PDB file of C-alpha atoms in Angstrom:
ATOM      1  CA  MET B   1      22.199   3.818  18.719  1.00 52.00           C
ATOM      2  CA  SER B   2      21.070   0.507  17.416  1.00 76.00           C
ATOM      3  CA  ALA B   3      21.130   0.643  13.520  1.00 92.00           C
ATOM      4  CA  ARG B   4      18.151   1.557  11.564  1.00 97.00           C
ATOM      5  CA  PRO B   5      15.914  -1.288  10.237  1.00 98.00           C
ATOM      6  CA  LEU B   6      16.137  -1.254   6.793  1.00 98.00           C
ATOM      7  CA  ILE B   7      12.418  -1.238   4.819  1.00 98.00           C
ATOM      8  CA  ALA B   8      12.036  -1.604   0.777  1.00 98.00           C
ATOM      9  CA  VAL B   9      10.448   0.797  -1.059  1.00 98.00           C
ATOM     10  CA  PRO B  10       9.802  -0.247  -4.505  1.00 97.00           C
ATOM     11  CA  ALA B  11      10.351   2.776  -6.473  1.00 95.00           C
ATOM     12  CA  ARG B  12       7.317   4.257  -8.821  1.00 92.00           C
ATOM     13  CA  PHE B  13       8.312   5.300 -12.417  1.00 89.00           C
ATOM     14  CA  SER B  14       8.004   8.870 -13.328  1.00 83.00           C
ATOM     15  CA  ALA B  15       7.549  10.136 -17.017  1.00 78.00           C
ATOM     16  CA  THR B  16       9.085  13.494 -15.071  1.00 71.00           C
ATOM     17  CA  SER B  17      11.097  15.169 -12.833  1.00 72.00           C
ATOM     18  CA  SER B  18      12.050  18.704 -12.113  1.00 75.00           C
ATOM     19  CA  ALA B  19      15.305  17.808 -10.557  1.00 74.00           C
ATOM     20  CA  LEU B  20      16.482  15.507 -13.838  1.00 75.00           C
ATOM     21  CA  ASP B  21      16.201  16.125 -17.421  1.00 76.00           C
ATOM     22  CA  ARG B  22      15.129  12.440 -17.994  1.00 82.00           C
ATOM     23  CA  PRO B  23      12.409  10.116 -16.823  1.00 87.00           C
ATOM     24  CA  ALA B  24      13.188   8.794 -13.232  1.00 88.00           C
ATOM     25  CA  GLU B  25      12.230   6.569 -10.312  1.00 91.00           C
ATOM     26  CA  ALA B  26      10.863   7.998  -7.695  1.00 89.00           C
ATOM     27  CA  ASN B  27       9.022   8.054  -3.945  1.00 93.00           C
ATOM     28  CA  ALA B  28       6.874  10.332  -2.337  1.00 92.00           C
ATOM     29  CA  ARG B  29       9.283  12.719   0.401  1.00 95.00           C
ATOM     30  CA  ALA B  30       6.413  12.338   2.711  1.00 96.00           C
ATOM     31  CA  LEU B  31       6.106   8.804   2.604  1.00 97.00           C
ATOM     32  CA  ILE B  32      10.302   8.503   3.049  1.00 98.00           C
ATOM     33  CA  GLU B  33      10.156  10.921   5.665  1.00 98.00           C
ATOM     34  CA  ALA B  34       7.368   9.077   7.302  1.00 98.00           C
ATOM     35  CA  VAL B  35       9.713   5.869   7.785  1.00 98.00           C
ATOM     36  CA  TRP B  36      12.820   7.897   8.661  1.00 98.00           C
ATOM     37  CA  ARG B  37      10.896   9.391  11.687  1.00 98.00           C
ATOM     38  CA  ALA B  38       9.839   6.136  12.649  1.00 98.00           C
ATOM     39  CA  GLY B  39      13.438   4.781  13.077  1.00 98.00           C
ATOM     40  CA  GLY B  40      13.739   3.097   9.516  1.00 98.00           C
ATOM     41  CA  GLU B  41      16.136   3.405   6.966  1.00 98.00           C
ATOM     42  CA  PRO B  42      14.019   3.619   3.745  1.00 98.00           C
ATOM     43  CA  GLY B  43      15.464   1.934   1.044  1.00 97.00           C
ATOM     44  CA  GLY B  44      14.407   2.321  -2.715  1.00 96.00           C
ATOM     45  CA  ILE B  45      14.569  -1.068  -5.095  1.00 97.00           C
ATOM     46  CA  HIS B  46      14.148  -0.553  -8.819  1.00 97.00           C
ATOM     47  CA  PRO B  47      11.043  -2.735 -10.156  1.00 97.00           C
ATOM     48  CA  HIS B  48      12.324  -5.231 -12.572  1.00 97.00           C
ATOM     49  CA  ALA B  49       9.676  -7.839 -14.157  1.00 98.00           C
ATOM     50  CA  PRO B  50      10.385  -8.157 -17.736  1.00 96.00           C
ATOM     51  CA  GLY B  51       7.107  -8.543 -19.663  1.00 96.00           C
ATOM     52  CA  GLY B  52       5.099  -7.708 -16.816  1.00 97.00           C
ATOM     53  CA  THR B  53       6.057 -10.897 -14.605  1.00 98.00           C
ATOM     54  CA  ALA B  54       8.510 -10.988 -12.170  1.00 98.00           C
ATOM     55  CA  ASP B  55      10.774 -13.999 -11.301  1.00 98.00           C
ATOM     56  CA  PRO B  56       9.846 -14.970  -7.741  1.00 98.00           C
ATOM     57  CA  GLY B  57      12.867 -16.642  -6.999  1.00 98.00           C
ATOM     58  CA  GLU B  58      14.432 -13.199  -7.548  1.00 98.00           C
ATOM     59  CA  VAL B  59      12.325 -11.053  -5.635  1.00 98.00           C
ATOM     60  CA  ARG B  60      12.527 -13.255  -2.695  1.00 98.00           C
ATOM     61  CA  GLY B  61      16.305 -12.826  -2.943  1.00 98.00           C
ATOM     62  CA  ARG B  62      16.286  -9.273  -2.907  1.00 98.00           C
ATOM     63  CA  LEU B  63      13.624  -8.989  -0.386  1.00 98.00           C
ATOM     64  CA  ALA B  64      15.985 -11.068   2.136  1.00 97.00           C
ATOM     65  CA  ARG B  65      17.837  -8.206   2.335  1.00 96.00           C
ATOM     66  CA  PHE B  66      15.376  -6.095   3.910  1.00 98.00           C
ATOM     67  CA  ASP B  67      13.540  -6.222   7.479  1.00 98.00           C
ATOM     68  CA  GLY B  68      10.412  -4.445   5.963  1.00 98.00           C
ATOM     69  CA  LEU B  69       8.329  -3.583   3.128  1.00 98.00           C
ATOM     70  CA  LEU B  70       6.201  -0.140   2.485  1.00 98.00           C
ATOM     71  CA  LEU B  71       3.945  -0.848  -0.792  1.00 98.00           C
ATOM     72  CA  PRO B  72       3.450   2.766  -1.554  1.00 97.00           C
ATOM     73  CA  GLY B  73       0.569   4.402  -3.704  1.00 94.00           C
ATOM     74  CA  GLY B  74       0.835   5.264  -7.456  1.00 91.00           C
ATOM     75  CA  GLY B  75      -1.240   4.550 -10.744  1.00 89.00           C
ATOM     76  CA  ASP B  76      -3.986   1.869 -11.257  1.00 93.00           C
ATOM     77  CA  LEU B  77      -3.339  -2.030 -11.974  1.00 93.00           C
ATOM     78  CA  ALA B  78      -3.918  -3.553 -14.957  1.00 94.00           C
ATOM     79  CA  PRO B  79      -7.912  -4.285 -14.773  1.00 95.00           C
ATOM     80  CA  TYR B  80      -6.724  -7.911 -16.356  1.00 96.00           C
ATOM     81  CA  ARG B  81      -4.636  -8.660 -13.279  1.00 97.00           C
ATOM     82  CA  TYR B  82      -7.749  -9.210 -11.346  1.00 95.00           C
ATOM     83  CA  GLY B  83      -9.945 -11.009 -14.178  1.00 95.00           C
ATOM     84  CA  ALA B  84     -11.911  -8.066 -15.559  1.00 92.00           C
ATOM     85  CA  GLY B  85     -12.819  -8.187 -19.116  1.00 86.00           C
ATOM     86  CA  ARG B  86     -13.095  -4.464 -19.852  1.00 89.00           C
ATOM     87  CA  THR B  87     -10.950  -1.462 -19.072  1.00 88.00           C
ATOM     88  CA  HIS B  88     -12.740   1.317 -17.540  1.00 85.00           C
ATOM     89  CA  ARG B  89     -12.057   4.846 -19.245  1.00 86.00           C
ATOM     90  CA  ALA B  90     -10.911   6.129 -15.910  1.00 85.00           C
ATOM     91  CA  VAL B  91      -7.994   3.779 -15.456  1.00 87.00           C
ATOM     92  CA  TYR B  92      -4.615   5.820 -15.504  1.00 84.00           C
ATOM     93  CA  ASP B  93      -1.004   5.171 -15.440  1.00 85.00           C
ATOM     94  CA  VAL B  94      -0.990   1.512 -15.587  1.00 87.00           C
ATOM     95  CA  ASP B  95       2.482  -0.038 -15.965  1.00 93.00           C
ATOM     96  CA  ASP B  96       3.143  -3.444 -16.332  1.00 96.00           C
ATOM     97  CA  GLU B  97       6.400  -3.487 -15.134  1.00 97.00           C
ATOM     98  CA  GLN B  98       5.526  -1.957 -12.172  1.00 97.00           C
ATOM     99  CA  ASP B  99       2.121  -4.185 -11.664  1.00 97.00           C
ATOM    100  CA  GLY B 100       4.621  -7.655 -11.945  1.00 98.00           C
ATOM    101  CA  PHE B 101       7.203  -6.568  -9.699  1.00 98.00           C
ATOM    102  CA  ASP B 102       4.665  -5.376  -6.974  1.00 98.00           C
ATOM    103  CA  LEU B 103       2.616  -8.271  -7.071  1.00 98.00           C
ATOM    104  CA  GLU B 104       5.296 -10.764  -6.644  1.00 98.00           C
ATOM    105  CA  LEU B 105       6.770  -8.910  -3.647  1.00 98.00           C
ATOM    106  CA  ALA B 106       3.360  -8.751  -1.907  1.00 98.00           C
ATOM    107  CA  ARG B 107       3.412 -12.448  -2.592  1.00 98.00           C
ATOM    108  CA  GLN B 108       6.981 -13.214  -1.279  1.00 98.00           C
ATOM    109  CA  ALA B 109       6.820 -10.474   1.661  1.00 98.00           C
ATOM    110  CA  LEU B 110       3.502 -12.367   2.629  1.00 98.00           C
ATOM    111  CA  ALA B 111       4.627 -15.984   2.281  1.00 97.00           C
ATOM    112  CA  CYS B 112       7.831 -15.191   4.256  1.00 96.00           C
ATOM    113  CA  ARG B 113       5.954 -12.957   6.958  1.00 96.00           C
ATOM    114  CA  LEU B 114       7.942 -10.046   6.383  1.00 98.00           C
ATOM    115  CA  PRO B 115       6.742  -6.949   8.210  1.00 98.00           C
ATOM    116  CA  LEU B 116       4.644  -5.233   5.461  1.00 98.00           C
ATOM    117  CA  LEU B 117       2.417  -1.895   5.152  1.00 98.00           C
ATOM    118  CA  ALA B 118       0.662  -1.173   1.975  1.00 98.00           C
ATOM    119  CA  VAL B 119      -0.725   2.178   1.263  1.00 97.00           C
ATOM    120  CA  CYS B 120      -3.933   3.125  -1.196  1.00 95.00           C
ATOM    121  CA  ARG B 121      -2.460   1.173  -4.671  1.00 96.00           C
ATOM    122  CA  GLY B 122      -0.611  -0.948  -2.203  1.00 97.00           C
ATOM    123  CA  LEU B 123      -3.657  -2.241  -0.556  1.00 98.00           C
ATOM    124  CA  GLN B 124      -4.935  -3.264  -3.664  1.00 97.00           C
ATOM    125  CA  VAL B 125      -2.004  -4.840  -4.637  1.00 98.00           C
ATOM    126  CA  VAL B 126      -2.043  -7.202  -1.817  1.00 98.00           C
ATOM    127  CA  ASN B 127      -5.698  -7.973  -2.381  1.00 98.00           C
ATOM    128  CA  THR B 128      -5.414  -8.696  -6.364  1.00 98.00           C
ATOM    129  CA  ALA B 129      -2.275 -11.103  -5.400  1.00 98.00           C
ATOM    130  CA  LEU B 130      -4.616 -12.972  -2.944  1.00 98.00           C
ATOM    131  CA  GLY B 131      -7.218 -13.429  -5.656  1.00 98.00           C
ATOM    132  CA  GLY B 132      -9.470 -10.307  -4.870  1.00 98.00           C
ATOM    133  CA  THR B 133     -10.832  -8.220  -7.238  1.00 97.00           C
ATOM    134  CA  LEU B 134     -11.365  -4.376  -7.509  1.00 95.00           C
ATOM    135  CA  HIS B 135     -13.900  -1.384  -8.651  1.00 90.00           C
ATOM    136  CA  GLN B 136     -12.259   0.172 -11.300  1.00 89.00           C
ATOM    137  CA  ASP B 137     -13.928   3.438 -10.596  1.00 79.00           C
ATOM    138  CA  ASN B 138     -16.136   4.891  -7.590  1.00 70.00           C
ATOM    139  CA  GLN B 139     -16.498   8.487  -9.462  1.00 61.00           C
ATOM    140  CA  GLY B 140     -19.987   7.725 -10.792  1.00 48.00           C
ATOM    141  CA  GLY B 141     -20.516   7.030 -14.597  1.00 40.00           C
ATOM    142  CA  GLY B 142     -19.800   4.037 -16.515  1.00 41.00           C
ATOM    143  CA  GLN B 143     -20.556   0.712 -15.997  1.00 43.00           C
ATOM    144  CA  ASP B 144     -18.393   0.085 -12.754  1.00 49.00           C
ATOM    145  CA  THR B 145     -19.448   3.015 -10.527  1.00 46.00           C
ATOM    146  CA  GLY B 146     -18.432   0.929  -7.213  1.00 50.00           C
ATOM    147  CA  GLY B 147     -21.476   1.803  -5.475  1.00 48.00           C
ATOM    148  CA  PRO B 148     -22.921   5.076  -5.446  1.00 43.00           C
ATOM    149  CA  GLY B 149     -20.553   7.314  -6.978  1.00 45.00           C
ATOM    150  CA  HIS B 150     -18.849   8.904  -3.794  1.00 54.00           C
ATOM    151  CA  GLY B 151     -15.967  10.585  -4.799  1.00 64.00           C
ATOM    152  CA  HIS B 152     -12.793   9.423  -2.676  1.00 65.00           C
ATOM    153  CA  ARG B 153     -10.017  11.744  -4.949  1.00 58.00           C
ATOM    154  CA  HIS B 154      -8.201  15.000  -3.505  1.00 58.00           C
ATOM    155  CA  VAL B 155     -10.501  14.615  -0.283  1.00 66.00           C
ATOM    156  CA  ARG B 156     -10.224  13.813   3.452  1.00 78.00           C
ATOM    157  CA  HIS B 157     -13.066  11.992   5.058  1.00 81.00           C
ATOM    158  CA  PRO B 158     -13.983  10.257   8.605  1.00 92.00           C
ATOM    159  CA  VAL B 159     -12.693   6.347   8.193  1.00 95.00           C
ATOM    160  CA  PHE B 160     -14.324   4.034  10.998  1.00 97.00           C
ATOM    161  CA  LEU B 161     -11.787   1.772  12.611  1.00 98.00           C
ATOM    162  CA  ALA B 162     -13.113  -1.986  13.473  1.00 98.00           C
ATOM    163  CA  PRO B 163     -12.428  -1.501  17.671  1.00 97.00           C
ATOM    164  CA  TRP B 164     -10.886  -5.034  17.588  1.00 95.00           C
ATOM    165  CA  SER B 165      -8.235  -4.694  14.711  1.00 97.00           C
ATOM    166  CA  VAL B 166      -5.134  -4.326  14.411  1.00 97.00           C
ATOM    167  CA  VAL B 167      -5.180  -0.682  12.796  1.00 97.00           C
ATOM    168  CA  ALA B 168      -7.220   0.661  15.381  1.00 98.00           C
ATOM    169  CA  ARG B 169      -4.823  -0.747  17.822  1.00 97.00           C
ATOM    170  CA  VAL B 170      -1.932   0.915  16.676  1.00 97.00           C
ATOM    171  CA  THR B 171      -3.327   4.092  15.695  1.00 97.00           C
ATOM    172  CA  GLY B 172      -4.850   4.103  19.165  1.00 97.00           C
ATOM    173  CA  THR B 173      -8.228   5.162  17.435  1.00 97.00           C
ATOM    174  CA  ASP B 174     -11.474   4.079  16.143  1.00 97.00           C
ATOM    175  CA  LYS B 175     -11.996   6.887  14.086  1.00 96.00           C
ATOM    176  CA  THR B 176      -9.688   8.935  12.261  1.00 94.00           C
ATOM    177  CA  GLU B 177      -9.678  11.613   8.977  1.00 90.00           C
ATOM    178  CA  ALA B 178      -8.259  10.011   6.366  1.00 87.00           C
ATOM    179  CA  SER B 179      -6.548  12.022   3.380  1.00 83.00           C
ATOM    180  CA  CYS B 180      -7.600  10.158   0.303  1.00 77.00           C
ATOM    181  CA  TYR B 181      -6.565  10.282  -3.334  1.00 68.00           C
ATOM    182  CA  HIS B 182      -8.369   6.963  -5.066  1.00 71.00           C
ATOM    183  CA  HIS B 183     -10.614   6.088  -7.423  1.00 82.00           C
ATOM    184  CA  GLN B 184     -10.386   2.482  -7.278  1.00 85.00           C
ATOM    185  CA  HIS B 185     -11.361   0.293  -4.377  1.00 90.00           C
ATOM    186  CA  VAL B 186     -11.708  -3.153  -2.937  1.00 95.00           C
ATOM    187  CA  ASP B 187     -14.608  -5.180  -4.696  1.00 95.00           C
ATOM    188  CA  ARG B 188     -14.004  -8.639  -3.652  1.00 97.00           C
ATOM    189  CA  LEU B 189     -11.740  -9.736  -0.683  1.00 98.00           C
ATOM    190  CA  GLY B 190      -8.572 -11.458  -1.423  1.00 98.00           C
ATOM    191  CA  GLU B 191      -8.378 -14.925   0.221  1.00 98.00           C
ATOM    192  CA  GLY B 192      -7.243 -14.755   3.744  1.00 97.00           C
ATOM    193  CA  LEU B 193      -8.335 -11.019   4.556  1.00 98.00           C
ATOM    194  CA  LYS B 194     -10.846  -9.151   6.384  1.00 98.00           C
ATOM    195  CA  ALA B 195     -11.850  -5.434   5.944  1.00 98.00           C
ATOM    196  CA  THR B 196     -11.036  -3.568   8.990  1.00 98.00           C
ATOM    197  CA  ALA B 197     -12.173  -0.273   8.420  1.00 97.00           C
ATOM    198  CA  ARG B 198     -14.809   1.824   6.060  1.00 95.00           C
ATOM    199  CA  ALA B 199     -15.949   4.860   5.003  1.00 91.00           C
ATOM    200  CA  VAL B 200     -19.033   6.351   5.449  1.00 90.00           C
ATOM    201  CA  ASP B 201     -20.292   4.902   2.340  1.00 87.00           C
ATOM    202  CA  GLY B 202     -19.342   1.389   3.041  1.00 89.00           C
ATOM    203  CA  THR B 203     -15.726   1.743   0.881  1.00 91.00           C
ATOM    204  CA  VAL B 204     -13.492  -0.777   2.804  1.00 95.00           C
ATOM    205  CA  GLU B 205     -10.386   1.369   4.009  1.00 96.00           C
ATOM    206  CA  ALA B 206      -8.176  -1.149   5.761  1.00 97.00           C
ATOM    207  CA  VAL B 207      -7.553  -5.142   5.634  1.00 98.00           C
ATOM    208  CA  GLU B 208      -5.799  -7.073   7.620  1.00 97.00           C
ATOM    209  CA  LEU B 209      -4.812 -10.660   7.635  1.00 97.00           C
ATOM    210  CA  ALA B 210      -7.835 -12.917   9.193  1.00 95.00           C
ATOM    211  CA  ASP B 211      -5.503 -14.689  11.356  1.00 93.00           C
ATOM    212  CA  GLY B 212      -4.603 -11.818  13.015  1.00 89.00           C
ATOM    213  CA  ASP B 213      -1.043 -11.326  11.938  1.00 92.00           C
ATOM    214  CA  ASP B 214      -0.129  -7.755  13.044  1.00 93.00           C
ATOM    215  CA  ARG B 215       3.052  -7.720  10.753  1.00 95.00           C
ATOM    216  CA  PHE B 216       0.518  -6.842   8.309  1.00 97.00           C
ATOM    217  CA  MET B 217      -1.586  -3.878   7.695  1.00 97.00           C
ATOM    218  CA  ALA B 218      -3.003  -1.934   4.479  1.00 98.00           C
ATOM    219  CA  VAL B 219      -4.776   1.323   4.322  1.00 97.00           C
ATOM    220  CA  GLN B 220      -6.559   2.594   1.309  1.00 95.00           C
ATOM    221  CA  TRP B 221      -5.912   6.373   2.479  1.00 95.00           C
ATOM    222  CA  HIS B 222      -2.553   8.002   2.423  1.00 96.00           C
ATOM    223  CA  PRO B 223      -1.232   8.264   6.105  1.00 96.00           C
ATOM    224  CA  GLU B 224       1.882  10.159   5.153  1.00 97.00           C
ATOM    225  CA  ASP B 225      -0.110  13.206   3.834  1.00 94.00           C
ATOM    226  CA  THR B 226      -0.686  14.226   7.744  1.00 96.00           C
ATOM    227  CA  ALA B 227       1.814  11.858   9.323  1.00 97.00           C
ATOM    228  CA  ARG B 228       3.958  14.837  10.521  1.00 97.00           C
ATOM    229  CA  THR B 229       0.995  16.586  12.586  1.00 96.00           C
ATOM    230  CA  ASP B 230      -1.075  13.737  13.307  1.00 97.00           C
ATOM    231  CA  PRO B 231       0.285  10.913  15.459  1.00 97.00           C
ATOM    232  CA  ALA B 232      -2.407   8.291  14.628  1.00 97.00           C
ATOM    233  CA  GLN B 233      -0.964   8.053  10.976  1.00 97.00           C
ATOM    234  CA  GLN B 234       2.567   8.336  12.194  1.00 98.00           C
ATOM    235  CA  ARG B 235       1.684   5.061  14.540  1.00 98.00           C
ATOM    236  CA  LEU B 236       1.307   3.444  10.942  1.00 98.00           C
ATOM    237  CA  PHE B 237       4.789   3.704  10.264  1.00 98.00           C
ATOM    238  CA  ASP B 238       6.034   3.289  13.581  1.00 98.00           C
ATOM    239  CA  ALA B 239       4.736  -0.228  13.690  1.00 98.00           C
ATOM    240  CA  LEU B 240       6.122  -1.027  10.844  1.00 98.00           C
ATOM    241  CA  VAL B 241       9.539  -0.127  11.838  1.00 98.00           C
ATOM    242  CA  ARG B 242       8.640  -1.441  15.272  1.00 98.00           C
ATOM    243  CA  ALA B 243       8.087  -5.000  13.608  1.00 98.00           C
ATOM    244  CA  ALA B 244      10.866  -5.020  11.002  1.00 98.00           C
ATOM    245  CA  ARG B 245      13.490  -3.960  13.789  1.00 97.00           C
ATOM    246  CA  ARG B 246      11.988  -7.534  16.151  1.00 96.00           C
ATOM    247  CA  ARG B 247      12.564  -8.981  12.696  1.00 96.00           C
ATOM    248  CA  ALA B 248      16.354  -7.881  12.678  1.00 95.00           C
ATOM    249  CA  GLU B 249      17.080  -8.599  16.193  1.00 93.00           C
ATOM    250  CA  ARG B 250      15.796 -12.371  15.765  1.00 89.00           C
ATOM    251  CA  GLU B 251      18.179 -12.852  12.585  1.00 77.00           C
TER     252      GLU B 251
END
């Protein structure tokens, strides 16, 4: 059996953990298990961005050890990162070091064409790294409702995938039932990105590179929630690991 390709998964800062008596760095078990089922070896990496800014050379060097990258969900990005002048009252769990590290991970992974799957916050990170913007809250109320105010937190709803898209080809469907927890979503797309899936209310639910590079996919929902029982969701992780294996075999 060939060695499992190594997939970098940046840790998420956590104030509490039932297994520890102090703050922790963690990743969702369902996410890690989805990578493992796909044949990958998930490796947690420590977010390091003193003062909210990561060193590009350091991040590039750390990523060089890996065959692929998974950018997971988490708290909100600081609105100033995408040029917003005000912070909506619904913005939560902002961590400047986490933001700085994730943004640089996205830039470096895209620059070196490292296989990359971005989930929920991960999609928002990539969009922001490429100069895009976000709606700060789509739950209704306040100055930035992001549309008609349809909630996307703690719900499952249909998502429609463009039939020509990489994400449709990978999942094998043009409609999927998505498990969502987000209250933020894409406003203006980042440079070089195209929307490839939407919810009924028009919310962008997936993005890809406009040049068609299939080593990158980003979804706004959480495929790990149902990947164990839904083959379409598991195929997103399978595709990441498959691309990572091809890269590892070439090097």
